[in-house]
Amino acid sequence: MPNTTAPHSALSTHEVMNQPVPRGDRDLWHGDQALRAAAQWSGADAEALARAGAAFGSAEAWEHAENARRDAPRLKLFDRSGRRRDEVEFHPGYHAIMQMGMEHGYAAHAWEGHAGGHATHAALVYFMAQVEPGISCPLTMTYAAVPALSANPALAETWVPKLTARAYDPAIAPVAGKRAATMGMAMTEKQGGSDVRANSTIATPEGDHYRLRGHKWFCSAPMCDGFLTLAQAPGGLTCFLVPRWLDEGRNTMHLMRLKDKLGNRANASSEIEYHDAIAFRLGDEGQGVKTIIEMVHHTRLDTAMAPAGLMRAALSEAHWWVSGRAAFQRRLIDQPLMRSVLADLTLEAEAALALGFGAARAFDGQAEADRAFARISVALAKFISNKRAPMMIVEAMECLGGMGYIEETPMPMLYREAPLNGIWEGSGNVICLDILRTLVKEPLAAEALMARLQSNLGRDARYDAALKAHQDRWPALPPEAEARWFAESAANLLAAAFLLELENTPVAEGFIATRLDGQRGHVPGAVSGIDIDGILARLA
């Protein structure tokens, strides 16, 4: 039967033709061949991801996400009588997406003892990045706070069950009275930025807790139930948990303003001040960086995986558009130059996906070598995928022509979001210096990386030649000024190694030819000699 509720195509001046019909519900799991292969390779929970892929791909979820971005968070500092509230109000769509993420185990799955728990979590990050990346922020911090809390077993006993509860409870109440809780982070100060050792917030001991006084230049998701933060205690820089709500009322964490950001619109990022706020110590005084680094390490997994989701969303939109649009009497998808562009974008997206899952696999490993490899692989993945995401998304946007620049499509949102994960938890220079430090201070990390790269020797002569060239160029670690070049080379080799292990021949060979063997120009789509039909079959 004809759809009598569809919008009218026959208008008074023309008939609407050659415009793809909006997709409605989509299945982010069954519709993504590359994801399913990577999930199987990494041991992720396919049944859980099938359920989540259908939920995150529903038209209802996309509508909630659009509403959460369009009706931005609102700062409510005072009530009508002038009393401090220090609250942020969100559109109901924000809460709906938060609930979806928590109930599908975004913050919980990795800590429930399942095999492939971190890989499953990584796939949920990938889904969320396609739908509403801003809401990933509080979910990611909640996931990543769990290992840091082990530094204080008493606090962990109270907080971890609430952080991993597979529920969402936005009520303003102390953590003991809630079904579930979320955790944020507040480290950066104006004078220090990434140099947190320059922090000036003061922590004064008072019985079984401390009082914090100072400012924080960035505090995202300020309606979380608690925050891990750094402050100067008598014994040096120390990590603390600051509850948002206390049994006796509101903690004195004051919101100063919300940040007016390029993107990430659904998420509230703020500047805050602690006015003798009550805080509880995590770890020993003077060991703040060592304590909170576990949270940072796990948030980096998400900042390595999110660009893969952003790229996938852009690629999916571009493929859908060119498959349903014609120009010059031919469908766009059938035109050779468009196919070259789309195939090159597919290589970029699948490499980012493989790097993210490769790092997640290492997070799931139990051996010390796995942990060492996780530290180096996640840094390499975060660096290269976030450098590639903006250019890839711009090119995907161009596939839509003028429509790619219109807010009714997801492309502008994806473009605005693309730089964020490269900045969050260490910008490019910081990550490259961390890579060099890790390889110097942790010989096991260097050994694990080289072992993984060498394990794929003999599978492709061009890969073998590229690895030899890398080793010849840097028989030892490079000087600091070459850190980016070194990181790019190592990351490309690691992506190629993972793609070889995934055994998708057209993609692996195409990536090696274009990224390692020089069969590519400087712009997307400037390629030759690759199996374009085989690569694009991945999108069918």
Coordinates of C-alpha atoms in Angstrom, one line a residue:
M1 CA 0.0 0.0 0.0
P2 CA 1.2 3.5 -0.7
N3 CA 2.4 5.5 2.3
T4 CA -0.3 8.2 2.7
T5 CA 1.5 9.9 5.6
A6 CA 4.7 10.6 3.7
P7 CA 5.5 14.3 3.0
H8 CA 4.3 15.6 -0.3
S9 CA 6.7 15.3 -3.2
A10 CA 4.4 17.0 -5.8
L11 CA 4.6 20.7 -4.9
S12 CA 2.9 23.6 -6.7
T13 CA 6.0 24.6 -8.6
H14 CA 7.9 21.4 -9.0
E15 CA 8.2 17.8 -8.0
V16 CA 10.9 16.7 -5.5
M17 CA 13.1 14.3 -7.2
N18 CA 16.7 13.1 -6.9
Q19 CA 16.7 13.6 -3.2
P20 CA 17.4 10.5 -1.0
V21 CA 14.6 9.8 1.4
P22 CA 15.7 10.3 5.1
R23 CA 16.7 6.9 6.5
G24 CA 14.7 6.7 9.8
D25 CA 15.7 3.7 11.9
R26 CA 19.1 2.2 11.1
D27 CA 21.0 -0.6 12.7
L28 CA 24.5 0.4 13.7
W29 CA 25.5 -3.2 14.4
H30 CA 24.2 -5.3 11.5
G31 CA 24.7 -2.4 9.1
D32 CA 28.5 -2.2 9.8
Q33 CA 30.4 -5.1 8.4
A34 CA 33.8 -3.7 9.6
L35 CA 32.5 -3.3 13.2
R36 CA 31.3 -6.9 13.4
A37 CA 34.6 -8.2 12.2
A38 CA 36.6 -6.1 14.6
A39 CA 34.3 -7.0 17.5
Q40 CA 34.8 -10.7 16.8
W41 CA 38.6 -10.3 16.5
S42 CA 38.7 -8.4 19.8
G43 CA 36.3 -10.7 21.7
A44 CA 33.5 -8.2 22.2
D45 CA 30.0 -9.2 23.3
A46 CA 28.2 -9.5 20.0
E47 CA 24.7 -10.0 21.5
A48 CA 25.0 -6.9 23.7
L49 CA 26.3 -4.9 20.8
A50 CA 23.4 -6.1 18.5
R51 CA 20.9 -4.8 21.1
A52 CA 22.8 -1.5 21.5
G53 CA 23.3 -1.0 17.8
A54 CA 19.5 -1.2 17.2
A55 CA 18.8 1.2 20.1
F56 CA 21.4 3.8 19.2
G57 CA 20.4 3.6 15.5
S58 CA 16.7 4.2 16.1
A59 CA 15.1 7.3 14.8
E60 CA 14.0 8.1 18.4
A61 CA 17.6 8.1 19.6
W62 CA 18.6 10.5 16.8
E63 CA 15.7 12.8 17.6
H64 CA 16.7 12.9 21.3
A65 CA 20.3 13.7 20.3
E66 CA 19.2 16.5 18.0
N67 CA 17.1 18.0 20.8
A68 CA 19.9 17.8 23.3
R69 CA 22.2 19.7 20.9
R70 CA 19.6 22.3 19.8
D71 CA 18.3 23.1 23.3
A72 CA 21.7 23.6 24.9
P73 CA 22.5 23.1 28.6
R74 CA 21.4 26.1 30.7
L75 CA 23.3 27.4 33.8
K76 CA 21.1 28.1 36.8
L77 CA 23.3 29.8 39.4
F78 CA 20.6 31.1 41.7
D79 CA 17.0 30.6 42.6
R80 CA 14.5 33.4 42.4
S81 CA 15.3 34.5 46.0
G82 CA 19.0 34.8 45.3
R83 CA 20.1 31.5 46.9
R84 CA 22.9 29.6 45.1
R85 CA 21.8 26.6 43.1
D86 CA 24.9 25.9 41.0
E87 CA 22.9 23.6 38.6
V88 CA 22.7 22.9 34.9
E89 CA 19.4 22.1 33.3
F90 CA 19.3 19.8 30.3
H91 CA 16.7 19.0 27.6
P92 CA 14.9 15.7 28.3
G93 CA 16.7 14.4 25.2
Y94 CA 20.0 14.6 27.0
H95 CA 18.7 12.5 29.9
A96 CA 17.2 10.0 27.4
I97 CA 20.6 9.4 25.8
M98 CA 22.3 9.3 29.1
Q99 CA 19.9 6.6 30.3
M100 CA 20.4 4.6 27.0
G101 CA 24.2 4.7 27.5
M102 CA 24.1 3.7 31.1
E103 CA 21.5 0.9 30.6
H104 CA 23.5 -0.6 27.8
G105 CA 26.6 -0.8 30.0
Y106 CA 28.7 2.0 28.6
A107 CA 30.2 2.6 32.1
A108 CA 29.6 -0.9 33.4
H109 CA 30.5 -3.6 30.9
A110 CA 34.3 -3.4 31.3
W111 CA 34.0 -3.9 35.1
E112 CA 31.5 -6.8 35.2
G113 CA 34.0 -9.6 34.6
H114 CA 32.9 -10.3 31.0
A115 CA 35.4 -11.5 28.4
G116 CA 36.1 -8.6 26.0
G117 CA 34.7 -6.1 28.4
H118 CA 36.8 -3.2 27.3
A119 CA 36.3 -4.1 23.6
T120 CA 32.5 -4.1 24.2
H121 CA 32.8 -0.7 25.9
A122 CA 34.9 0.6 23.0
A123 CA 32.1 -0.4 20.6
L124 CA 29.6 1.5 22.7
V125 CA 31.8 4.5 22.5
Y126 CA 31.8 4.0 18.7
F127 CA 28.0 4.0 18.7
M128 CA 27.7 7.0 20.9
A129 CA 30.1 9.0 18.7
Q130 CA 27.8 8.5 15.8
V131 CA 24.7 9.7 17.6
E132 CA 25.6 12.3 20.2
P133 CA 29.3 12.6 21.0
G134 CA 28.9 15.3 23.7
I135 CA 27.0 12.9 26.0
S136 CA 30.0 10.5 25.8
C137 CA 31.9 12.8 28.1
P138 CA 30.1 12.0 31.5
L139 CA 29.7 8.4 30.4
T140 CA 33.4 8.1 29.6
M141 CA 34.5 9.7 32.9
T142 CA 32.2 7.4 34.8
Y143 CA 33.7 4.4 33.1
A144 CA 37.3 5.6 33.6
A145 CA 36.9 6.6 37.3
V146 CA 36.5 3.0 38.4
P147 CA 40.2 1.9 38.4
A148 CA 41.3 5.1 40.0
L149 CA 39.0 4.5 43.0
S150 CA 40.9 1.4 43.9
A151 CA 43.4 3.8 45.6
N152 CA 40.8 4.2 48.5
P153 CA 38.9 0.9 49.1
A154 CA 36.4 2.6 51.4
L155 CA 35.4 5.1 48.8
A156 CA 35.4 2.4 46.1
E157 CA 33.0 0.4 48.2
T158 CA 30.5 3.3 48.2
W159 CA 31.0 4.6 44.7
V160 CA 31.9 1.8 42.3
P161 CA 28.5 -0.1 42.7
K162 CA 26.7 3.2 41.8
L163 CA 29.0 4.0 38.9
T164 CA 28.5 0.5 37.3
A165 CA 24.8 0.1 38.2
R166 CA 23.4 0.1 34.6
A167 CA 21.0 2.7 35.5
Y168 CA 20.7 6.5 35.3
D169 CA 19.6 8.6 38.2
P170 CA 19.9 12.4 37.7
A171 CA 18.4 13.2 41.1
I172 CA 20.1 15.8 43.3
A173 CA 20.9 13.6 46.2
P174 CA 24.0 12.2 48.1
V175 CA 25.4 9.1 46.4
A176 CA 24.2 6.8 49.2
G177 CA 20.6 7.6 48.3
K178 CA 20.9 7.1 44.6
R179 CA 20.3 4.1 42.3
A180 CA 23.3 5.1 40.2
A181 CA 25.9 7.8 40.0
T182 CA 28.2 9.5 37.5
M183 CA 31.7 10.7 37.9
G184 CA 33.5 13.7 36.4
M185 CA 37.0 15.1 36.4
A186 CA 38.3 18.6 37.3
M187 CA 42.1 19.0 36.8
T188 CA 43.0 21.8 34.5
E189 CA 43.8 25.3 35.9
K190 CA 44.4 28.5 34.0
Q191 CA 48.1 28.8 34.7
G192 CA 49.0 25.2 34.0
G193 CA 46.9 23.5 31.3
S194 CA 48.4 20.1 30.7
D195 CA 51.0 20.8 33.3
V196 CA 48.9 19.8 36.3
R197 CA 51.9 20.0 38.6
A198 CA 51.5 23.8 38.4
N199 CA 48.0 23.5 40.0
S200 CA 47.4 26.0 42.8
T201 CA 44.2 24.7 44.4
I202 CA 44.8 24.1 48.1
A203 CA 43.7 21.1 50.1
T204 CA 43.6 21.6 53.9
P205 CA 43.2 18.5 56.2
E206 CA 40.2 18.5 58.5
G207 CA 39.5 15.2 60.3
D208 CA 38.7 12.4 57.9
H209 CA 38.4 14.7 54.9
Y210 CA 40.0 17.8 53.4
R211 CA 38.7 21.3 52.4
L212 CA 39.5 22.4 48.9
R213 CA 39.9 26.1 47.8
G214 CA 40.8 27.1 44.3
H215 CA 39.6 27.2 40.7
K216 CA 39.4 24.8 37.8
W217 CA 39.5 26.1 34.3
F218 CA 37.8 23.1 32.7
C219 CA 35.2 20.9 34.4
S220 CA 33.0 19.1 32.0
A221 CA 29.6 17.6 32.9
P222 CA 29.3 19.6 36.2
M223 CA 26.1 17.8 37.2
C224 CA 28.0 14.6 37.9
D225 CA 27.7 13.2 41.4
G226 CA 31.4 13.4 42.1
F227 CA 34.6 14.7 40.6
L228 CA 38.2 13.4 40.7
T229 CA 40.4 16.5 41.1
L230 CA 44.0 17.5 41.9
A231 CA 45.0 19.9 44.7
Q232 CA 48.1 20.8 46.7
A233 CA 47.9 19.0 50.1
P234 CA 50.7 19.5 52.7
G235 CA 52.5 16.5 51.2
G236 CA 52.2 17.7 47.6
L237 CA 49.9 17.3 44.7
T238 CA 47.2 14.9 45.6
C239 CA 44.1 13.3 44.1
F240 CA 40.7 13.8 45.7
L241 CA 37.1 12.8 45.2
V242 CA 34.8 15.8 45.6
P243 CA 31.1 14.7 46.1
R244 CA 28.7 17.1 44.4
W245 CA 26.0 16.5 47.0
L246 CA 26.5 15.9 50.8
D247 CA 24.2 14.4 53.4
E248 CA 24.0 17.9 54.9
G249 CA 23.3 19.6 51.6
R250 CA 25.2 21.0 48.6
N251 CA 28.9 20.9 48.6
T252 CA 30.5 24.3 48.0
M253 CA 31.5 23.7 44.4
H254 CA 30.4 26.8 42.6
L255 CA 29.8 27.0 38.9
M256 CA 31.2 30.2 37.5
R257 CA 30.2 29.9 33.8
L258 CA 29.6 27.4 31.0
K259 CA 32.1 27.3 28.2
D260 CA 30.9 28.5 24.8
K261 CA 32.5 25.8 22.7
L262 CA 32.9 25.1 19.0
G263 CA 31.0 21.8 19.3
N264 CA 30.1 19.3 21.9
R265 CA 27.0 21.3 22.4
A266 CA 24.9 18.8 24.4
N267 CA 27.6 18.6 27.0
A268 CA 28.0 21.3 29.6
S269 CA 31.6 22.3 30.2
S270 CA 32.2 24.7 32.9
E271 CA 34.6 26.8 35.0
I272 CA 34.3 26.1 38.7
E273 CA 35.6 27.2 42.1
Y274 CA 36.0 25.2 45.3
H275 CA 35.1 27.3 48.3
D276 CA 36.3 25.1 51.1
A277 CA 34.6 22.1 49.4
I278 CA 34.6 18.8 51.3
A279 CA 36.9 16.3 49.5
F280 CA 38.2 12.8 50.3
R281 CA 41.7 11.7 49.5
L282 CA 42.5 9.0 46.9
G283 CA 46.0 7.6 47.3
D284 CA 48.8 9.1 49.3
E285 CA 49.6 12.8 49.6
G286 CA 52.0 13.8 46.8
Q287 CA 50.9 10.9 44.6
G288 CA 48.1 12.8 42.8
V289 CA 49.3 12.3 39.2
K290 CA 50.1 8.6 39.8
T291 CA 46.7 8.1 41.3
I292 CA 44.6 9.8 38.6
I293 CA 46.7 8.5 35.7
E294 CA 44.6 5.3 35.7
M295 CA 41.5 7.5 34.9
V296 CA 43.4 9.4 32.2
H297 CA 44.6 6.1 30.7
H298 CA 41.1 4.8 30.3
T299 CA 39.6 8.0 29.0
R300 CA 42.3 7.9 26.3
L301 CA 40.8 4.6 25.1
D302 CA 37.6 6.5 24.4
T303 CA 39.4 9.4 22.8
A304 CA 41.1 6.9 20.5
M305 CA 37.8 5.1 19.7
A306 CA 35.5 8.2 19.3
P307 CA 37.1 9.5 16.0
A308 CA 36.5 6.1 14.5
G309 CA 32.8 6.6 15.3
L310 CA 32.7 10.1 13.9
M311 CA 34.4 8.9 10.7
R312 CA 32.0 6.0 10.4
A313 CA 29.0 8.4 10.8
A314 CA 30.4 10.7 8.1
L315 CA 31.2 7.8 5.8
S316 CA 27.8 6.3 6.2
E317 CA 26.0 9.6 5.5
A318 CA 28.2 10.1 2.4
H319 CA 27.6 6.6 1.1
W320 CA 23.8 6.9 1.6
W321 CA 23.7 10.2 -0.2
V322 CA 25.8 9.2 -3.2
S323 CA 23.9 5.9 -3.5
G324 CA 20.6 7.8 -3.8
R325 CA 21.7 10.9 -5.8
A326 CA 22.4 11.2 -9.6
A327 CA 24.3 13.8 -11.6
F328 CA 25.0 13.9 -15.3
Q329 CA 22.7 10.9 -15.9
R330 CA 24.6 8.6 -13.5
R331 CA 24.3 7.8 -9.9
L332 CA 27.1 9.4 -8.0
I333 CA 28.2 6.0 -6.5
D334 CA 28.7 4.7 -10.0
Q335 CA 31.1 7.5 -11.1
P336 CA 34.8 6.4 -10.9
L337 CA 36.1 9.5 -9.2
M338 CA 33.5 9.4 -6.5
R339 CA 34.3 5.7 -6.0
S340 CA 38.0 6.6 -5.5
V341 CA 37.1 9.2 -2.9
L342 CA 34.7 7.0 -1.0
A343 CA 37.1 4.0 -1.1
D344 CA 39.9 6.2 0.4
L345 CA 37.5 7.5 3.1
T346 CA 36.7 3.9 3.9
L347 CA 40.3 3.0 4.4
E348 CA 40.6 5.9 6.8
A349 CA 37.6 4.9 8.8
E350 CA 38.5 1.2 9.0
A351 CA 42.1 2.0 10.1
A352 CA 40.8 4.1 12.9
L353 CA 38.3 1.3 13.9
A354 CA 41.1 -1.3 13.9
L355 CA 43.4 0.9 16.0
G356 CA 40.7 1.5 18.5
F357 CA 39.8 -2.2 18.9
G358 CA 43.4 -3.2 18.9
A359 CA 44.0 -1.0 21.9
A360 CA 40.8 -2.2 23.6
R361 CA 42.0 -5.8 23.1
A362 CA 45.1 -4.9 25.0
F363 CA 43.1 -3.3 27.8
D364 CA 41.3 -6.7 28.2
G365 CA 44.6 -8.6 28.4
Q366 CA 45.7 -9.9 31.8
A367 CA 49.5 -10.2 31.2
E368 CA 51.9 -7.4 32.0
A369 CA 52.9 -7.3 28.4
D370 CA 49.2 -6.6 27.5
R371 CA 49.1 -3.7 29.9
A372 CA 52.3 -2.3 28.5
F373 CA 51.0 -2.7 24.9
A374 CA 47.8 -1.0 26.0
R375 CA 49.7 2.1 27.1
I376 CA 51.6 2.6 23.9
S377 CA 48.9 1.4 21.4
V378 CA 46.2 3.7 22.9
A379 CA 48.5 6.7 22.6
L380 CA 49.4 5.9 19.0
A381 CA 45.7 5.4 18.1
K382 CA 44.6 8.6 19.8
F383 CA 47.2 10.6 18.0
I384 CA 46.8 9.4 14.4
S385 CA 43.0 8.9 14.3
N386 CA 42.3 12.3 15.7
K387 CA 44.7 13.9 13.2
R388 CA 42.9 12.1 10.4
A389 CA 39.3 12.7 11.5
P390 CA 38.8 16.4 10.5
M391 CA 40.1 16.0 7.0
M392 CA 38.2 12.8 6.4
I393 CA 34.9 14.4 7.7
V394 CA 35.4 17.5 5.5
E395 CA 35.8 15.3 2.5
A396 CA 32.7 13.2 3.4
M397 CA 30.8 16.5 3.8
E398 CA 31.8 17.5 0.3
C399 CA 30.3 14.3 -1.1
L400 CA 26.9 15.8 -0.2
G401 CA 27.7 19.1 -1.9
G402 CA 25.8 22.0 -0.5
M403 CA 23.6 19.7 1.7
G404 CA 26.7 18.7 3.6
Y405 CA 26.9 22.3 4.9
I406 CA 23.3 22.2 6.2
E407 CA 22.5 21.7 9.9
E408 CA 19.7 19.3 9.0
T409 CA 22.3 16.8 8.1
P410 CA 24.7 15.4 10.8
M411 CA 27.8 16.7 8.9
P412 CA 28.2 20.1 10.6
M413 CA 27.9 18.4 14.0
L414 CA 30.5 15.8 13.0
Y415 CA 32.9 18.5 11.7
R416 CA 32.6 20.6 14.9
E417 CA 33.2 17.5 17.0
A418 CA 36.2 16.3 15.0
P419 CA 39.0 18.3 16.8
L420 CA 37.8 17.6 20.3
N421 CA 39.2 14.1 21.0
G422 CA 42.6 15.2 19.8
I423 CA 42.6 17.9 22.5
W424 CA 40.9 16.1 25.3
E425 CA 43.4 14.1 27.6
G426 CA 46.4 15.4 25.8
S427 CA 46.8 17.4 22.6
G428 CA 49.1 16.1 19.8
N429 CA 52.4 17.3 21.2
V430 CA 51.6 16.0 24.7
I431 CA 50.7 12.6 23.3
C432 CA 53.8 12.4 21.2
L433 CA 56.0 13.3 24.1
D434 CA 54.1 10.7 26.2
I435 CA 54.8 8.1 23.5
L436 CA 58.6 8.8 23.8
R437 CA 58.5 8.8 27.6
T438 CA 56.6 5.5 27.6
L439 CA 59.1 3.8 25.3
V440 CA 62.0 5.1 27.4
K441 CA 60.6 4.3 30.9
E442 CA 58.8 1.1 30.0
P443 CA 61.0 -1.2 27.9
L444 CA 58.2 -3.8 28.0
A445 CA 56.0 -1.3 26.0
A446 CA 58.7 -0.9 23.4
E447 CA 59.2 -4.6 23.2
A448 CA 55.5 -5.3 23.0
L449 CA 55.0 -2.8 20.2
M450 CA 57.9 -4.1 18.1
A451 CA 56.8 -7.7 18.7
R452 CA 53.3 -6.9 17.4
L453 CA 54.7 -5.1 14.3
Q454 CA 57.2 -7.9 13.6
S455 CA 54.6 -10.6 14.0
N456 CA 53.0 -9.5 10.7
L457 CA 56.2 -9.7 8.7
G458 CA 56.0 -11.9 5.6
R459 CA 52.3 -11.1 4.9
D460 CA 52.9 -8.1 2.6
A461 CA 56.2 -7.1 1.1
R462 CA 55.3 -3.4 1.2
Y463 CA 54.6 -3.7 4.9
D464 CA 57.9 -5.4 5.5
A465 CA 59.7 -2.6 3.6
A466 CA 57.9 0.1 5.5
L467 CA 58.8 -1.5 8.9
K468 CA 62.4 -1.7 7.8
A469 CA 62.4 1.9 6.7
H470 CA 61.0 2.9 10.1
Q471 CA 63.7 1.0 12.0
D472 CA 66.4 2.3 9.7
R473 CA 65.2 5.9 10.2
W474 CA 65.0 5.5 13.9
P475 CA 67.3 2.8 15.2
A476 CA 66.8 4.5 18.6
L477 CA 64.2 6.9 19.7
P478 CA 64.0 10.2 17.7
P479 CA 64.9 13.6 18.9
E480 CA 62.0 15.5 20.4
A481 CA 61.5 17.6 17.3
E482 CA 60.8 14.5 15.2
A483 CA 58.3 13.0 17.7
R484 CA 55.3 13.6 15.5
W485 CA 56.9 12.0 12.5
F486 CA 57.9 9.0 14.5
A487 CA 54.4 8.7 16.0
E488 CA 52.7 9.0 12.6
S489 CA 55.0 6.3 11.2
A490 CA 54.6 3.9 14.1
A491 CA 50.8 4.5 14.2
N492 CA 50.4 3.7 10.4
L493 CA 52.4 0.6 10.8
L494 CA 50.3 -0.5 13.8
A495 CA 47.1 0.2 11.9
A496 CA 48.4 -1.9 8.9
A497 CA 49.4 -4.7 11.3
F498 CA 45.9 -4.8 12.8
L499 CA 44.2 -4.7 9.4
L500 CA 46.3 -7.6 8.3
E501 CA 45.3 -9.5 11.4
L502 CA 41.6 -8.8 10.6
E503 CA 42.3 -10.5 7.2
N504 CA 40.2 -8.2 5.1
T505 CA 42.5 -8.2 2.0
P506 CA 41.1 -5.3 0.0
V507 CA 41.2 -2.9 3.0
A508 CA 44.6 -4.1 4.4
E509 CA 46.3 -4.0 1.0
G510 CA 44.7 -0.7 0.1
F511 CA 45.8 0.9 3.4
I512 CA 49.4 -0.4 3.0
A513 CA 49.6 0.7 -0.6
T514 CA 48.3 4.2 0.1
R515 CA 49.6 4.9 3.6
L516 CA 52.9 3.0 3.7
D517 CA 53.9 2.5 0.0
G518 CA 53.3 6.0 -1.2
Q519 CA 50.6 5.2 -3.8
R520 CA 48.5 8.2 -2.7
G521 CA 48.6 12.0 -3.1
H522 CA 48.1 14.5 -0.4
V523 CA 44.3 14.8 -0.7
P524 CA 41.6 12.1 -0.1
G525 CA 40.8 10.2 -3.2
A526 CA 44.1 10.8 -4.8
V527 CA 44.8 7.0 -5.1
S528 CA 45.4 4.4 -7.7
G529 CA 46.1 0.6 -7.9
I530 CA 43.7 -0.4 -5.1
D531 CA 40.7 -2.7 -5.1
I532 CA 38.0 0.0 -5.0
D533 CA 35.2 -2.5 -5.6
G534 CA 36.4 -4.8 -2.8
I535 CA 36.7 -1.9 -0.4
L536 CA 33.3 -0.4 -1.2
A537 CA 31.7 -3.8 -0.8
R538 CA 32.3 -3.2 2.9
L539 CA 29.6 -0.5 2.8
A540 CA 26.9 -2.6 1.2

